[in-house]
PDB file of C-alpha atoms in Angstrom:
ATOM      1  CA  MET A   1      21.759 -12.224  18.401  1.00 55.00           C
ATOM      2  CA  ASN A   2      21.426 -14.274  15.113  1.00 78.00           C
ATOM      3  CA  LYS A   3      18.977 -13.938  12.446  1.00 77.00           C
ATOM      4  CA  LEU A   4      16.744 -16.463  13.853  1.00 81.00           C
ATOM      5  CA  GLU A   5      16.480 -15.139  17.042  1.00 84.00           C
ATOM      6  CA  THR A   6      16.256 -11.250  16.038  1.00 84.00           C
ATOM      7  CA  PHE A   7      13.188 -12.308  13.969  1.00 84.00           C
ATOM      8  CA  GLY A   8      11.936 -14.037  17.074  1.00 85.00           C
ATOM      9  CA  THR A   9      12.290 -10.982  19.248  1.00 86.00           C
ATOM     10  CA  ILE A  10      10.571  -8.589  16.428  1.00 85.00           C
ATOM     11  CA  ALA A  11       7.532 -11.252  15.974  1.00 86.00           C
ATOM     12  CA  ALA A  12       7.207 -11.427  19.923  1.00 89.00           C
ATOM     13  CA  GLN A  13       6.704  -7.922  20.512  1.00 85.00           C
ATOM     14  CA  ALA A  14       4.665  -7.724  17.371  1.00 84.00           C
ATOM     15  CA  ALA A  15       2.284 -10.730  19.055  1.00 85.00           C
ATOM     16  CA  ARG A  16       2.373  -8.754  22.317  1.00 86.00           C
ATOM     17  CA  GLY A  17       1.219  -5.509  20.492  1.00 79.00           C
ATOM     18  CA  GLU A  18       4.598  -4.006  21.115  1.00 81.00           C
ATOM     19  CA  ILE A  19       4.811  -2.359  17.646  1.00 77.00           C
ATOM     20  CA  SER A  20       7.417   0.910  17.395  1.00 71.00           C
ATOM     21  CA  PHE A  21       6.125   3.466  15.320  1.00 71.00           C
ATOM     22  CA  PRO A  22       7.862   6.437  14.165  1.00 67.00           C
ATOM     23  CA  THR A  23       6.946   9.855  15.789  1.00 61.00           C
ATOM     24  CA  SER A  24       5.533  11.065  12.534  1.00 62.00           C
ATOM     25  CA  VAL A  25       3.611   7.696  12.123  1.00 69.00           C
ATOM     26  CA  ASN A  26       1.788   8.261  15.433  1.00 66.00           C
ATOM     27  CA  ALA A  27       0.980  12.033  14.391  1.00 66.00           C
ATOM     28  CA  VAL A  28      -0.772  10.954  11.109  1.00 71.00           C
ATOM     29  CA  LEU A  29      -2.387   7.888  12.922  1.00 73.00           C
ATOM     30  CA  ARG A  30      -4.066  10.305  15.233  1.00 72.00           C
ATOM     31  CA  LEU A  31      -5.191  11.963  12.206  1.00 74.00           C
ATOM     32  CA  GLN A  32      -6.355   8.997  10.589  1.00 75.00           C
ATOM     33  CA  GLN A  33      -8.522   8.220  13.345  1.00 75.00           C
ATOM     34  CA  ALA A  34     -10.559  11.509  13.165  1.00 77.00           C
ATOM     35  CA  LEU A  35     -10.974  11.215   9.285  1.00 75.00           C
ATOM     36  CA  ASN A  36     -12.118   8.010   9.808  1.00 74.00           C
ATOM     37  CA  ASP A  37     -14.964   9.526  11.923  1.00 79.00           C
ATOM     38  CA  PRO A  38     -18.412   9.427  10.151  1.00 79.00           C
ATOM     39  CA  ASP A  39     -19.106  12.810  12.089  1.00 82.00           C
ATOM     40  CA  CYS A  40     -15.869  14.731  10.987  1.00 80.00           C
ATOM     41  CA  HIS A  41     -16.767  17.763   8.728  1.00 83.00           C
ATOM     42  CA  LEU A  42     -15.295  19.240   6.175  1.00 82.00           C
ATOM     43  CA  GLU A  43     -13.899  22.069   8.039  1.00 85.00           C
ATOM     44  CA  GLU A  44     -12.772  20.053  10.681  1.00 83.00           C
ATOM     45  CA  ALA A  45     -10.908  17.742   7.836  1.00 82.00           C
ATOM     46  CA  ILE A  46      -9.420  20.690   6.383  1.00 84.00           C
ATOM     47  CA  ARG A  47      -7.775  21.881   9.874  1.00 84.00           C
ATOM     48  CA  LEU A  48      -6.539  18.409  10.249  1.00 80.00           C
ATOM     49  CA  VAL A  49      -4.642  18.724   6.897  1.00 82.00           C
ATOM     50  CA  LEU A  50      -3.410  21.891   7.516  1.00 82.00           C
ATOM     51  CA  GLY A  51      -2.138  20.508  10.596  1.00 77.00           C
ATOM     52  CA  GLU A  52       0.600  17.861   8.960  1.00 75.00           C
ATOM     53  CA  PRO A  53       2.378  19.998   6.227  1.00 74.00           C
ATOM     54  CA  GLN A  54       3.179  17.070   4.287  1.00 71.00           C
ATOM     55  CA  LEU A  55      -0.233  15.639   3.922  1.00 77.00           C
ATOM     56  CA  ALA A  56      -1.281  19.272   2.842  1.00 83.00           C
ATOM     57  CA  ALA A  57       1.066  19.253   0.329  1.00 79.00           C
ATOM     58  CA  ARG A  58       0.330  15.980  -0.877  1.00 78.00           C
ATOM     59  CA  THR A  59      -3.440  16.422  -0.887  1.00 84.00           C
ATOM     60  CA  VAL A  60      -2.947  19.908  -3.269  1.00 87.00           C
ATOM     61  CA  ALA A  61      -0.221  17.893  -5.321  1.00 81.00           C
ATOM     62  CA  LEU A  62      -3.053  15.364  -5.815  1.00 81.00           C
ATOM     63  CA  ALA A  63      -5.532  17.673  -6.971  1.00 85.00           C
ATOM     64  CA  ASN A  64      -3.663  18.972  -9.480  1.00 86.00           C
ATOM     65  CA  THR A  65      -2.964  15.821 -11.003  1.00 80.00           C
ATOM     66  CA  SER A  66      -4.521  15.349 -14.311  1.00 76.00           C
ATOM     67  CA  ALA A  67      -6.621  12.544 -12.531  1.00 73.00           C
ATOM     68  CA  PHE A  68      -8.361  15.147 -10.773  1.00 81.00           C
ATOM     69  CA  ASN A  69      -7.900  18.446 -12.612  1.00 82.00           C
ATOM     70  CA  PRO A  70      -8.138  17.537 -16.404  1.00 83.00           C
ATOM     71  CA  GLY A  71      -8.980  21.029 -16.937  1.00 85.00           C
ATOM     72  CA  GLY A  72      -5.363  22.141 -15.750  1.00 83.00           C
ATOM     73  CA  HIS A  73      -7.151  25.129 -13.720  1.00 86.00           C
ATOM     74  CA  PRO A  74      -4.242  25.419 -10.903  1.00 88.00           C
ATOM     75  CA  ILE A  75      -5.701  24.327  -7.373  1.00 89.00           C
ATOM     76  CA  THR A  76      -3.654  26.632  -4.651  1.00 88.00           C
ATOM     77  CA  ASN A  77      -4.955  25.820  -1.296  1.00 90.00           C
ATOM     78  CA  VAL A  78      -6.042  22.787   1.248  1.00 87.00           C
ATOM     79  CA  ARG A  79      -9.901  23.673   1.331  1.00 89.00           C
ATOM     80  CA  ALA A  80     -10.278  23.505  -2.766  1.00 90.00           C
ATOM     81  CA  ALA A  81      -7.758  20.309  -2.667  1.00 89.00           C
ATOM     82  CA  VAL A  82      -9.897  18.318   0.036  1.00 88.00           C
ATOM     83  CA  THR A  83     -13.171  19.213  -1.808  1.00 88.00           C
ATOM     84  CA  ARG A  84     -11.511  18.178  -4.982  1.00 88.00           C
ATOM     85  CA  VAL A  85     -10.327  15.165  -4.558  1.00 86.00           C
ATOM     86  CA  GLY A  86     -12.896  13.626  -1.836  1.00 84.00           C
ATOM     87  CA  TYR A  87     -12.549  12.146   1.598  1.00 78.00           C
ATOM     88  CA  ARG A  88     -12.079   8.567   0.021  1.00 77.00           C
ATOM     89  CA  ASN A  89      -8.838   9.482  -1.636  1.00 80.00           C
ATOM     90  CA  LEU A  90      -7.718  12.055   1.411  1.00 82.00           C
ATOM     91  CA  GLN A  91      -8.016   8.965   3.426  1.00 78.00           C
ATOM     92  CA  MET A  92      -5.995   6.665   1.062  1.00 77.00           C
ATOM     93  CA  LEU A  93      -3.344   9.565   1.060  1.00 79.00           C
ATOM     94  CA  VAL A  94      -3.242   9.624   4.915  1.00 79.00           C
ATOM     95  CA  THR A  95      -2.609   5.840   4.364  1.00 78.00           C
ATOM     96  CA  SER A  96       0.033   5.906   2.262  1.00 79.00           C
ATOM     97  CA  LEU A  97       1.674   8.875   4.099  1.00 76.00           C
ATOM     98  CA  ILE A  98       1.541   6.378   7.111  1.00 77.00           C
ATOM     99  CA  VAL A  99       3.323   3.623   4.945  1.00 80.00           C
ATOM    100  CA  ARG A 100       5.928   5.719   3.651  1.00 76.00           C
ATOM    101  CA  GLN A 101       6.942   7.169   6.937  1.00 76.00           C
ATOM    102  CA  PHE A 102       8.100   3.681   8.028  1.00 78.00           C
ATOM    103  CA  GLY A 103      11.292   4.184   5.968  1.00 76.00           C
ATOM    104  CA  SER A 104      11.624   8.066   7.468  1.00 72.00           C
ATOM    105  CA  ARG A 105      14.271   6.544  10.173  1.00 73.00           C
ATOM    106  CA  ILE A 106      16.443   3.876   7.950  1.00 82.00           C
ATOM    107  CA  ALA A 107      19.930   5.497   7.720  1.00 82.00           C
ATOM    108  CA  ASP A 108      21.095   2.276   5.918  1.00 85.00           C
ATOM    109  CA  PRO A 109      21.327   3.059   1.725  1.00 88.00           C
ATOM    110  CA  ASN A 110      20.644  -0.537   0.793  1.00 88.00           C
ATOM    111  CA  LEU A 111      17.862  -0.373   3.186  1.00 87.00           C
ATOM    112  CA  ARG A 112      16.351   2.721   1.731  1.00 88.00           C
ATOM    113  CA  ALA A 113      16.853   1.635  -1.761  1.00 90.00           C
ATOM    114  CA  LYS A 114      14.589  -1.651  -0.843  1.00 89.00           C
ATOM    115  CA  CYS A 115      12.119   0.848   0.704  1.00 89.00           C
ATOM    116  CA  GLU A 116      11.702   2.738  -2.464  1.00 89.00           C
ATOM    117  CA  GLN A 117      11.216  -0.266  -4.460  1.00 91.00           C
ATOM    118  CA  LEU A 118       8.697  -1.393  -2.096  1.00 91.00           C
ATOM    119  CA  TRP A 119       6.781   1.723  -2.423  1.00 89.00           C
ATOM    120  CA  GLU A 120       7.528   1.578  -6.405  1.00 91.00           C
ATOM    121  CA  HIS A 121       6.014  -2.114  -6.121  1.00 93.00           C
ATOM    122  CA  THR A 122       3.019  -0.889  -3.927  1.00 91.00           C
ATOM    123  CA  VAL A 123       2.065   1.967  -6.016  1.00 90.00           C
ATOM    124  CA  GLN A 124       1.767  -0.124  -9.085  1.00 93.00           C
ATOM    125  CA  VAL A 125       0.043  -2.646  -7.352  1.00 95.00           C
ATOM    126  CA  ALA A 126      -2.673  -0.549  -6.039  1.00 91.00           C
ATOM    127  CA  ALA A 127      -3.200   1.253  -9.303  1.00 92.00           C
ATOM    128  CA  LEU A 128      -3.389  -2.045 -11.423  1.00 95.00           C
ATOM    129  CA  ALA A 129      -5.728  -3.451  -8.409  1.00 95.00           C
ATOM    130  CA  SER A 130      -8.187  -0.134  -8.986  1.00 92.00           C
ATOM    131  CA  VAL A 131      -8.372  -0.969 -12.814  1.00 94.00           C
ATOM    132  CA  PHE A 132      -8.724  -4.664 -12.448  1.00 95.00           C
ATOM    133  CA  ALA A 133     -11.701  -3.798 -10.072  1.00 95.00           C
ATOM    134  CA  ARG A 134     -13.340  -1.746 -12.200  1.00 93.00           C
ATOM    135  CA  ARG A 135     -12.983  -4.023 -15.521  1.00 93.00           C
ATOM    136  CA  VAL A 136     -12.619  -7.660 -14.159  1.00 93.00           C
ATOM    137  CA  THR A 137     -13.463  -8.516 -10.941  1.00 95.00           C
ATOM    138  CA  PHE A 138     -16.262  -5.597 -10.496  1.00 94.00           C
ATOM    139  CA  VAL A 139     -15.149  -5.267  -6.481  1.00 95.00           C
ATOM    140  CA  ASN A 140     -15.187  -1.584  -5.268  1.00 90.00           C
ATOM    141  CA  PRO A 141     -12.113   0.112  -7.247  1.00 89.00           C
ATOM    142  CA  ASP A 142     -11.574   2.443  -4.230  1.00 82.00           C
ATOM    143  CA  THR A 143     -11.041  -0.410  -1.695  1.00 87.00           C
ATOM    144  CA  ALA A 144      -9.127  -2.065  -4.086  1.00 91.00           C
ATOM    145  CA  LEU A 145      -6.534   0.894  -4.502  1.00 88.00           C
ATOM    146  CA  PHE A 146      -6.539   1.011  -0.725  1.00 85.00           C
ATOM    147  CA  ALA A 147      -5.868  -2.277  -0.293  1.00 90.00           C
ATOM    148  CA  GLY A 148      -3.127  -2.495  -2.700  1.00 91.00           C
ATOM    149  CA  ILE A 149      -1.396   0.393  -0.722  1.00 87.00           C
ATOM    150  CA  VAL A 150      -1.664  -1.211   2.797  1.00 88.00           C
ATOM    151  CA  HIS A 151      -0.684  -4.860   0.966  1.00 91.00           C
ATOM    152  CA  GLU A 152       2.776  -4.672   2.256  1.00 90.00           C
ATOM    153  CA  VAL A 153       2.664  -2.982   5.704  1.00 88.00           C
ATOM    154  CA  GLY A 154       4.267  -5.490   7.305  1.00 88.00           C
ATOM    155  CA  GLY A 155       7.271  -5.395   5.021  1.00 88.00           C
ATOM    156  CA  PHE A 156       7.810  -1.775   5.218  1.00 89.00           C
ATOM    157  CA  TYR A 157       7.586  -2.246   9.252  1.00 87.00           C
ATOM    158  CA  LEU A 158      10.363  -5.023   9.017  1.00 86.00           C
ATOM    159  CA  LEU A 159      12.487  -2.320   6.750  1.00 87.00           C
ATOM    160  CA  SER A 160      12.285  -0.247   9.371  1.00 84.00           C
ATOM    161  CA  ARG A 161      13.477  -2.612  12.140  1.00 84.00           C
ATOM    162  CA  ALA A 162      16.219  -4.161   9.952  1.00 83.00           C
ATOM    163  CA  ASP A 163      18.239  -0.595  10.167  1.00 78.00           C
ATOM    164  CA  GLY A 164      18.895  -1.648  13.416  1.00 79.00           C
ATOM    165  CA  PHE A 165      19.937  -5.267  12.796  1.00 80.00           C
ATOM    166  CA  PRO A 166      22.694  -5.438  10.156  1.00 76.00           C
ATOM    167  CA  GLY A 167      22.338  -8.496   7.577  1.00 78.00           C
ATOM    168  CA  LEU A 168      18.792  -8.937   9.042  1.00 77.00           C
ATOM    169  CA  LEU A 169      17.110  -8.867   5.420  1.00 79.00           C
ATOM    170  CA  ASP A 170      19.943 -10.336   3.554  1.00 78.00           C
ATOM    171  CA  GLU A 171      19.604 -14.077   1.910  1.00 76.00           C
ATOM    172  CA  ASP A 172      16.972 -15.826   3.814  1.00 73.00           C
ATOM    173  CA  PRO A 173      16.713 -19.651   2.670  1.00 68.00           C
ATOM    174  CA  GLU A 174      14.772 -20.613   5.784  1.00 69.00           C
ATOM    175  CA  LYS A 175      12.062 -17.851   4.921  1.00 76.00           C
ATOM    176  CA  TRP A 176      12.026 -16.557   8.396  1.00 72.00           C
ATOM    177  CA  ALA A 177      11.561 -13.261   7.297  1.00 79.00           C
ATOM    178  CA  GLU A 178       8.145 -14.226   5.873  1.00 82.00           C
ATOM    179  CA  LEU A 179       6.932 -16.005   9.030  1.00 82.00           C
ATOM    180  CA  CYS A 180       7.922 -12.969  11.044  1.00 86.00           C
ATOM    181  CA  GLU A 181       6.354 -10.526   8.505  1.00 86.00           C
ATOM    182  CA  ASP A 182       3.280 -12.603   8.749  1.00 87.00           C
ATOM    183  CA  VAL A 183       2.741 -11.969  12.602  1.00 88.00           C
ATOM    184  CA  VAL A 184       4.008  -8.116  12.033  1.00 88.00           C
ATOM    185  CA  THR A 185       1.243  -7.444   9.409  1.00 90.00           C
ATOM    186  CA  ARG A 186      -1.749  -8.725  11.616  1.00 89.00           C
ATOM    187  CA  GLU A 187      -0.171  -6.269  14.227  1.00 87.00           C
ATOM    188  CA  VAL A 188       0.348  -3.370  12.205  1.00 86.00           C
ATOM    189  CA  ALA A 189      -2.783  -3.609  10.543  1.00 86.00           C
ATOM    190  CA  ARG A 190      -4.773  -3.974  13.883  1.00 84.00           C
ATOM    191  CA  LYS A 191      -2.606  -0.594  14.836  1.00 80.00           C
ATOM    192  CA  LEU A 192      -3.385   0.843  11.252  1.00 78.00           C
ATOM    193  CA  ALA A 193      -7.361   0.313  11.966  1.00 75.00           C
ATOM    194  CA  LEU A 194      -7.644  -1.234   8.950  1.00 81.00           C
ATOM    195  CA  PRO A 195     -11.050  -2.517   7.905  1.00 81.00           C
ATOM    196  CA  GLU A 196     -11.650  -6.267   8.302  1.00 88.00           C
ATOM    197  CA  PRO A 197     -12.239  -6.865   4.660  1.00 90.00           C
ATOM    198  CA  VAL A 198      -9.038  -5.393   3.679  1.00 90.00           C
ATOM    199  CA  ALA A 199      -7.097  -6.760   6.480  1.00 90.00           C
ATOM    200  CA  ASP A 200      -8.377 -10.245   5.638  1.00 93.00           C
ATOM    201  CA  VAL A 201      -7.236 -10.231   2.247  1.00 94.00           C
ATOM    202  CA  VAL A 202      -3.782  -8.539   3.174  1.00 93.00           C
ATOM    203  CA  PHE A 203      -3.613 -12.049   5.554  1.00 91.00           C
ATOM    204  CA  GLN A 204      -4.517 -14.108   2.543  1.00 91.00           C
ATOM    205  CA  LEU A 205      -2.258 -12.848   0.058  1.00 89.00           C
ATOM    206  CA  ARG A 206       0.987 -14.593   0.436  1.00 85.00           C
ATOM    207  CA  GLY A 207      -0.521 -18.063   0.102  1.00 84.00           C
ATOM    208  CA  GLY A 208      -3.645 -16.924  -2.103  1.00 88.00           C
ATOM    209  CA  TRP A 209      -4.772 -18.788  -5.159  1.00 89.00           C
ATOM    210  CA  LEU A 210      -6.643 -17.031  -7.865  1.00 89.00           C
ATOM    211  CA  GLN A 211      -9.856 -18.240  -8.328  1.00 88.00           C
ATOM    212  CA  MET A 212     -11.683 -18.498 -11.958  1.00 85.00           C
ATOM    213  CA  PRO A 213     -13.344 -16.402 -12.583  1.00 87.00           C
ATOM    214  CA  PRO A 214     -11.932 -13.719 -10.373  1.00 91.00           C
ATOM    215  CA  ALA A 215     -14.482 -12.091  -8.519  1.00 93.00           C
ATOM    216  CA  SER A 216     -13.255 -11.347  -5.273  1.00 96.00           C
ATOM    217  CA  LEU A 217     -10.805  -8.715  -3.574  1.00 96.00           C
ATOM    218  CA  LEU A 218      -8.430 -11.015  -2.991  1.00 96.00           C
ATOM    219  CA  ASP A 219      -8.293 -11.857  -7.005  1.00 95.00           C
ATOM    220  CA  THR A 220      -7.926  -8.256  -7.464  1.00 96.00           C
ATOM    221  CA  LEU A 221      -4.760  -8.064  -5.655  1.00 96.00           C
ATOM    222  CA  LEU A 222      -3.427 -11.231  -6.575  1.00 94.00           C
ATOM    223  CA  MET A 223      -3.661 -10.197 -10.414  1.00 93.00           C
ATOM    224  CA  ALA A 224      -2.362  -6.908  -9.706  1.00 95.00           C
ATOM    225  CA  ASN A 225       0.555  -8.346  -8.005  1.00 93.00           C
ATOM    226  CA  MET A 226       0.784 -10.832 -10.893  1.00 90.00           C
ATOM    227  CA  TYR A 227       1.306  -8.055 -13.540  1.00 91.00           C
ATOM    228  CA  ALA A 228       3.266  -5.332 -11.432  1.00 92.00           C
ATOM    229  CA  THR A 229       6.433  -5.159 -13.087  1.00 91.00           C
ATOM    230  CA  VAL A 230       8.161  -3.967 -10.260  1.00 92.00           C
ATOM    231  CA  PRO A 231       8.612  -7.022  -7.697  1.00 91.00           C
ATOM    232  CA  SER A 232       8.656  -6.597  -4.045  1.00 90.00           C
ATOM    233  CA  PRO A 233      12.488  -6.563  -2.659  1.00 88.00           C
ATOM    234  CA  LEU A 234      11.664  -8.841  -0.056  1.00 83.00           C
ATOM    235  CA  GLY A 235      10.401 -11.645  -2.314  1.00 69.00           C
ATOM    236  CA  THR A 236       6.972 -11.955  -0.798  1.00 56.00           C
ATOM    237  CA  ALA A 237       4.919 -11.000  -3.752  1.00 50.00           C
ATOM    238  CA  PRO A 238       3.273 -13.674  -5.777  1.00 54.00           C
ATOM    239  CA  ALA A 239       5.053 -14.652  -9.001  1.00 47.00           C
ATOM    240  CA  PRO A 240       4.348 -12.935 -12.190  1.00 47.00           C
ATOM    241  CA  LEU A 241       2.238 -14.769 -14.395  1.00 49.00           C
ATOM    242  CA  PRO A 242       3.634 -15.927 -17.854  1.00 44.00           C
ATOM    243  CA  GLU A 243       3.023 -14.137 -21.063  1.00 47.00           C
ATOM    244  CA  HIS A 244      -0.315 -13.527 -21.878  1.00 46.00           C
ATOM    245  CA  SER A 245      -0.911 -15.537 -24.495  1.00 43.00           C
ATOM    246  CA  GLU A 246      -0.339 -18.709 -21.995  1.00 47.00           C
ATOM    247  CA  SER A 247      -2.458 -16.971 -19.150  1.00 57.00           C
ATOM    248  CA  VAL A 248      -5.604 -18.606 -17.864  1.00 58.00           C
ATOM    249  CA  LEU A 249      -6.712 -14.770 -17.964  1.00 66.00           C
ATOM    250  CA  ASP A 250      -6.975 -15.368 -21.653  1.00 68.00           C
ATOM    251  CA  TYR A 251     -10.583 -16.514 -21.208  1.00 67.00           C
ATOM    252  CA  LEU A 252     -11.843 -13.128 -19.616  1.00 73.00           C
ATOM    253  CA  VAL A 253      -9.048 -10.649 -21.129  1.00 78.00           C
ATOM    254  CA  ASP A 254      -8.005 -10.433 -24.576  1.00 80.00           C
ATOM    255  CA  GLU A 255      -4.695  -8.764 -25.114  1.00 83.00           C
ATOM    256  CA  ALA A 256      -6.066  -5.436 -26.311  1.00 86.00           C
ATOM    257  CA  THR A 257      -8.187  -5.215 -23.053  1.00 86.00           C
ATOM    258  CA  LEU A 258      -4.860  -6.207 -21.122  1.00 87.00           C
ATOM    259  CA  GLN A 259      -3.089  -3.306 -22.640  1.00 88.00           C
ATOM    260  CA  VAL A 260      -5.602  -0.651 -21.802  1.00 90.00           C
ATOM    261  CA  ILE A 261      -5.824  -1.893 -18.013  1.00 91.00           C
ATOM    262  CA  ILE A 262      -2.034  -1.732 -17.836  1.00 90.00           C
ATOM    263  CA  GLU A 263      -1.790   1.684 -19.553  1.00 90.00           C
ATOM    264  CA  GLU A 264      -5.062   3.066 -17.322  1.00 89.00           C
ATOM    265  CA  ALA A 265      -2.978   1.966 -14.395  1.00 90.00           C
ATOM    266  CA  ALA A 266       0.062   3.588 -15.369  1.00 89.00           C
ATOM    267  CA  VAL A 267      -2.042   7.036 -15.351  1.00 83.00           C
ATOM    268  CA  ILE A 268      -3.062   6.154 -11.949  1.00 79.00           C
ATOM    269  CA  SER A 269       0.298   5.344 -10.901  1.00 81.00           C
ATOM    270  CA  GLU A 270       1.740   8.462 -12.226  1.00 76.00           C
ATOM    271  CA  SER A 271      -0.889  10.578 -10.202  1.00 66.00           C
ATOM    272  CA  MET A 272      -0.042   8.816  -6.985  1.00 68.00           C
ATOM    273  CA  GLU A 273       3.913   9.466  -7.568  1.00 64.00           C
ATOM    274  CA  GLN A 274       3.300  13.084  -8.601  1.00 52.00           C
ATOM    275  CA  ALA A 275       1.156  13.362  -5.157  1.00 47.00           C
ATOM    276  CA  THR A 276       4.321  11.951  -3.300  1.00 48.00           C
ATOM    277  CA  LEU A 277       6.724  14.159  -1.672  1.00 39.00           C
ATOM    278  CA  VAL A 278       9.498  12.041   0.276  1.00 40.00           C
TER     279      VAL A 278
END
C-alpha cells in the first residue's frame, strides 16, 4: 500500500469513527468522563485517581512543583494532591496523560523521537498560551492551557499509526499528512469529548490568521505557536514570527513584557514537565 492509499485508509477509518486507541487510553478516557460529570465529588475523584497509578503519581508530582507548592512542604498522598491542584488542573493532567499515551505503543525509535519532540512542543505552546491569555488576549488562561495541550491530538494519533506503516511520515511534498490529520483530529476530538469552543479552535489553527488586536482563544494559540522555540516535528504548526522588533505585536507587547511572558511560560512548562512521568 503506497502512502496516499495509507493516508486515505486512515482518514476513511477516522471519518467512519473507527479510531483505534491504546488500551491505556481507553482506561483513562473512562476516568475523564467521570471527572467531567459535575456531580463527581471529591471522594470519587480521589478513588478514580488512585485507580490509575500513573495519574496518581503525576498528580502528586504536580502538587509538589513550585507552581502549586511554593512553601516546599512535601505532599505525599493523592487526597492532599487533588485538593491542592484542583479539578481544572486534574482534568488537564488526565487529558495530557491521554495525549501522551498515544505514543506508548510506538516501537520505531525515529517515531518515538518525533513523539517526544511533539510533546515538548505541546507543553511549550500550552504554557505560552496560558500566559498570553492572562497578559494579552484576556481569555480564560485555564482554557488556553487546555487548548494548548490538545492542539496536536491528530498529530499524536498519526504518529501512533505510523509505526505500522514505515516511511508514512517521511518527506511529504503533497501535504497528504496534513489533510489526513485534519480528518483524524476531528474524530479524535469527538472521542475525547473536547469542549466545542476548544475543538473549534483546534480545527481552525492550521489555516488561522492572527487578528489585531488579538482577543480570542484562536489568537492566543496562534501566538503561542509563533513564539514556541520547539517546532512540531510534523511541520503542522504556524511559522514562527520574525524578530520581535519587526513584529506587529510591538504595538501591544514591548520587549520587556515579551521577555516576562516567555519567562513565566518557562516556569509553567517546567512544572508540567516535572509532573510528566513517561
